[in-house]
Amino acid sequence: MNRKSMRTLLVLSAIAMAMIVSPAVVSYPTGIQGVKDSGCNCHGATTSSEVVPSITGLPDQYNYSESYEIVVSFVGGPASPTNSNQGGFNLWVSDGELSPSDATVQSYNPNEVSHTEAGNDQTSWTLIWTSPSSDRNVEFILHTNSVNGNADGANGGSSGDMWNKLTAKVSPPVLVLEEADPFVVLSTLIVVSAILLAFTLAYVFYRTNPESFTWDYFAPWIADWLTTTDHKKVGTLYFVAGLFFLGVGGIMAMMIRIQLAVPGNDFLTQDQYNQFFTLHGTTMIFLAAMPLINGFANWMVPLQIGAPDLALPRLNAMSFWLQPVGALLIFTGVFSGSGADTGWTGYAPYVVSETAHMGTTMWVAGQIMLVASSTLTGINFLTTIAVMRAPGMGWLQMPLFTWSILIANLMLFLSIPAFGIGLIQVYLDRVIGTAFYDVSAGGDPLLWSHLFWYFGHPEVYVVIVPAFGVISEVIATSARRSIFGYRSMVYAMAGIGIVSFIVYGHHMFTSGMSPTLRFVTMLTTMLVAVPTGIKIFNWLKTMHGGSLVYRTHTLWTLGFLVTFTLGGISGMFFPSIAMDLHLHESYFVVAHFHYVLVGGTVFGFYAAIYYWFPKMSGRMLDEKLGVLHFLVGFISYNALFWPMHRLGVWGMARRHHTYFVTTEEAMGALPIEAAGWNMFISVSAFIFFFSNFIMVANMIKTLIRGEKAPPDPWGGWSFEWMTESPPPTPSFDPHNLPVLTDANEHIANEPGTLSKLFNRLMVSEEDTEEVTH
Amino acid sequence: MNFIGLMVLTLIEVVAVGFHLPDERIFIFSNYTLMILTVVAIPKFIMIALIFMHLYGEEDSGILTVTALFPSFFIIIMILFIGLTHPEATTGLPAWCRPGTY
Amino acid sequence: MSVHDDHHPSAWGPHDWSHGAPHNSWSPFIMSVGIGIFLFSVAGVYRWGEMIDAGSIALVFAGLAIIMFGLAVFWRQDMSFDGAYEPKATGTPFRGIDIRKVSVWIFLMSEMMVFTSLFSTYMRYRFGIESCESVFESGQWVEGTSVTCFEPAGHLIASSWFHIAPGAINTFALIVSSFTVVQALRYAKKVDLDHKVRTKLVTRYLGATTVLAILFLTLKMIEWFIGFPLPEFLAEYNHGDTTIKSLYAEGYLINADSYQHHYYDTAYLADHGHGISHDTELYAMMESGTHSGGQMMANIRVSASTFYVTTGTHGVHVLGGIIGLMYMTFKASRGGYTPENAVSIEYFGLYWHFVDLIWVIVFPFFYLY
């Protein structure tokens, strides 16, 4: 056997061993329950006033860190000493610690105690409460269950039980205010951010020209920004909006993490939590990721293809302005306290039910505007790239970033009408009362899932493919060689573009959809990893054949390669339907998509920002601050999202406002370590959030007094590096466009069979002047 | 001319419906009316596209026709995946494939 | 506000097109704000199909007015467009073709996906929910209780020549309007024509297209909401009835959860001699006495929703075309179309033919089947 096949055999056996040795997955069949909110509803559906619970031994006002012996008991109901079991209880306290004093009581966590098997046959229990060491408004919630002793009866003996609830309050030595209302906190933070943004913009305006800081100059300046159709200015508008909403989405994430830092937390109620994760998702995808992509696309695509501007400039401005107005509609819910609580996926029939909050209608309306914006963007970019390339630049001579924008826009504007129609259907259902998703009238909730995910899956590729383009550009420039395998990169992206439309069923494996479609999409999803893998290998080979210069953008690109690959691999557990049934709606999913969305898309943006900021602003960013940003950000990011894989495997569910841990495995909650990991994640989240301000500070500092940038600071060779920094308006003289003469880095040699086929359809080269209509 | 041909075809459609044809399956169609409507709609579609929208006989027809036909793949996928997968549709599947039997 | 000089033309219009497309325009910002106000206020007027606040209707119209104002700014910049600047594609395979033509075709691609989504919804429900006719004939209903079933609008519309008439006339209207647009383009492009004659002809043909499009929407409203009376001598072909009822009057509504129609009324069928087909379950059940007959009540909200929203979306596209046509007719009447900029009419024509294409699919499968 030769060396090559020996090596292959060794690798394959190593993989096989790893698969055998890797830990098994355990999922908890009973899920997680929260008695504090929902009551003893395994024992019965509602409370019963025949049972009277009581707590004795509580002081009116506690002293700091003092232990009180309290007795929990109840009277009434069917319990009687002749029954085999008499009753049970669950006591939750908001602050301080509860601990058992005998074997009849067990502790789930410091805030919650319940009865044990041994303590199942009594009507009163004694335990100890240790008061907190600070001033808190303490609340006790007690549930007691009166058992009728039919141990062999229906429901395992719990039918016929009666239970009731009691709340009690204890004041602190020094009176304190009510706890903060999360919506007030969020609205305040958003308003503060907006004010900070306005001040920053005003400051930048002042510093660019201190003499003209008067109203006479301000009005035309702001009017110019409100009415501009120049692709560079529109790109800047997209940036500012995108970064602002990235921050707002981050604030929401912080509040979610505060809530999840400890088990059984009550910072956000269940209802508020639902609104927060809905808005976090919608904001991050539609108001942060998409505008940031459009910002780069607007800025760089015309420069890279040598066009003076986009094909339809006023439509481009329209695309932008639909976004902030749409955002206003979406956020009306935040400021009213009754925002959409459907999840960013807005599943039917909840989304058209009367129990969903009223803000859902505005959430839908805002997204309709965003759909219009994306459609116009798609038309504009496809037209521009198809028709306005400089002479000499054929399809296979375009830079890879432009290719990525082309493929992304193709996917976007072909898939988004499905979402738009679904949204219109939901809007009409909620407003004029059509019955698209009304189950009692025959409406099919799966229709929404299909329409949403027909768009939703291409959408997530829309946000990652431009990042791929950026990475290609940055790696090539940083490695000081052309990208390896240009043509295969193009075909890989095109392949991703087409296959992305036939995989969307993998989001719906648990929905009860058509079994045939389930099977088909399982196979196609496994297939779509192949082109992505090709791209990763090409990037690695580019670095291998070149010599890397380590700038900040290079660091972020290397970070991307690590985190996106990890995210992609964790994603490969989901195509298998059997695995998906266990992992669906767990934190494993959350870990996966944050690895590809943040570790992929956002890291790609950071690389793009550090790479193209000199071109866009004419000034060089501070490298030291950039490296600091990378180090703090990359480490805290991994600390933040990596443990979520483990939490998901343990069974922590996503979109649940809290979770519970227990020492007793049989109760079905998470192990005790999960609480520690959640706290670790929350702390890392704060560090990651604040690390991004390093970049913002860098940008502001640079704009004010950064070093001036040359046209080509990194040694790139696509057209954008041939212009001034920042480029003039129009970006290229329409009567004197650059001609691509020497692009051997991008040239794909002789046209292949596909190219020859396209050639047959081309307008004949000689007749470019005489084409009449 | 084109629009006279289109008017004639429309007339055929309306008349076909007026005749109240029998309600039996024919080829892949669930009844005769549907078959006539589909068979007539296809040439109407083609005539408008090719002649009115200049997709035939002009210098730039070739590439514009390819552009116009490009979404066909995505349209077919949407119709197959969304239009024809209503839960009741599984009653048409063979028994070994239906949930509950495996 | 803006500096008025040759280098910085006003963002409100008119625009000097020799330098290229406008660098600034108030239109996008104003139109976005208008659309936001419109969507916000519509949700303020209606909720779950009921009107909750008639006062917000003013805000709805304010939103629409702002949108129109934004459009007016857009057109004010366009009026002076005389074809001096019509950019042509430089990149293969579109080289030499007008950029705006390519962009219209790409726009049409996305519109194809819009209507495919609507058709997919219709197909899913039509093939998935049992039709009212088969439910009626199976006898699986009880008088007084509503059953959920799919009642295609075609059942009502294709029931008589008179009901089909508005739809058929609409089809002819659209086809003729496609033809008039083609004629307008032809005369606008004709080089050897006196400009006054050209202006007159182009205005006439564009005006005719506008009139036909308005006729289309009017007939659609009649068919949906108003109905129309029949002259006496035709009444005998309509069971003696002198009116053709609109869909609204027949009860075909999006909130119709207890829809009743004489098609599904055993007493009516018996009276009018139609009878129930002998090989249906219902007939067998009535003969054996297990079914008392009566009038079937149906929940047809899904069928009505898909019908009105799909044909309504098409109607909205026709309305959009009318708004564009009004501008173009106005511009034509001012002599704005010459062979240099006649291609603008062609781009509109492409959109208009597409609308006609969608009608070619909507009409047979929603109105006749």
mmCIF file of C-alpha atoms in Angstrom, chain A residues 239 243 609 613 621 625 693-704:
data_model
loop_
_atom_site.group_PDB
_atom_site.id
_atom_site.type_symbol
_atom_site.label_atom_id
_atom_site.label_comp_id
_atom_site.label_asym_id
_atom_site.label_seq_id
_atom_site.Cartn_x
_atom_site.Cartn_y
_atom_site.Cartn_z
ATOM 1 C CA PHE A 239 -23.746 52.243 7.788
ATOM 2 C CA LEU A 243 -24.373 50.283 13.366
ATOM 3 C CA ILE A 609 -14.725 48.026 8.184
ATOM 4 C CA PHE A 613 -12.560 52.520 6.210
ATOM 5 C CA LEU A 621 -7.864 53.674 11.606
ATOM 6 C CA LEU A 625 -7.035 50.003 19.005
ATOM 7 C CA PHE A 693 -17.253 50.498 21.587
ATOM 8 C CA ILE A 694 -13.504 50.269 21.116
ATOM 9 C CA MET A 695 -14.196 50.164 17.400
ATOM 10 C CA VAL A 696 -16.693 53.029 17.561
ATOM 11 C CA ALA A 697 -14.240 55.128 19.537
ATOM 12 C CA ASN A 698 -11.584 54.286 16.984
ATOM 13 C CA MET A 699 -13.821 55.416 14.158
ATOM 14 C CA ILE A 700 -14.734 58.688 15.832
ATOM 15 C CA LYS A 701 -11.169 59.456 16.813
ATOM 16 C CA THR A 702 -9.990 58.702 13.278
ATOM 17 C CA LEU A 703 -12.620 60.862 11.647
ATOM 18 C CA ILE A 704 -11.550 63.771 13.760
#
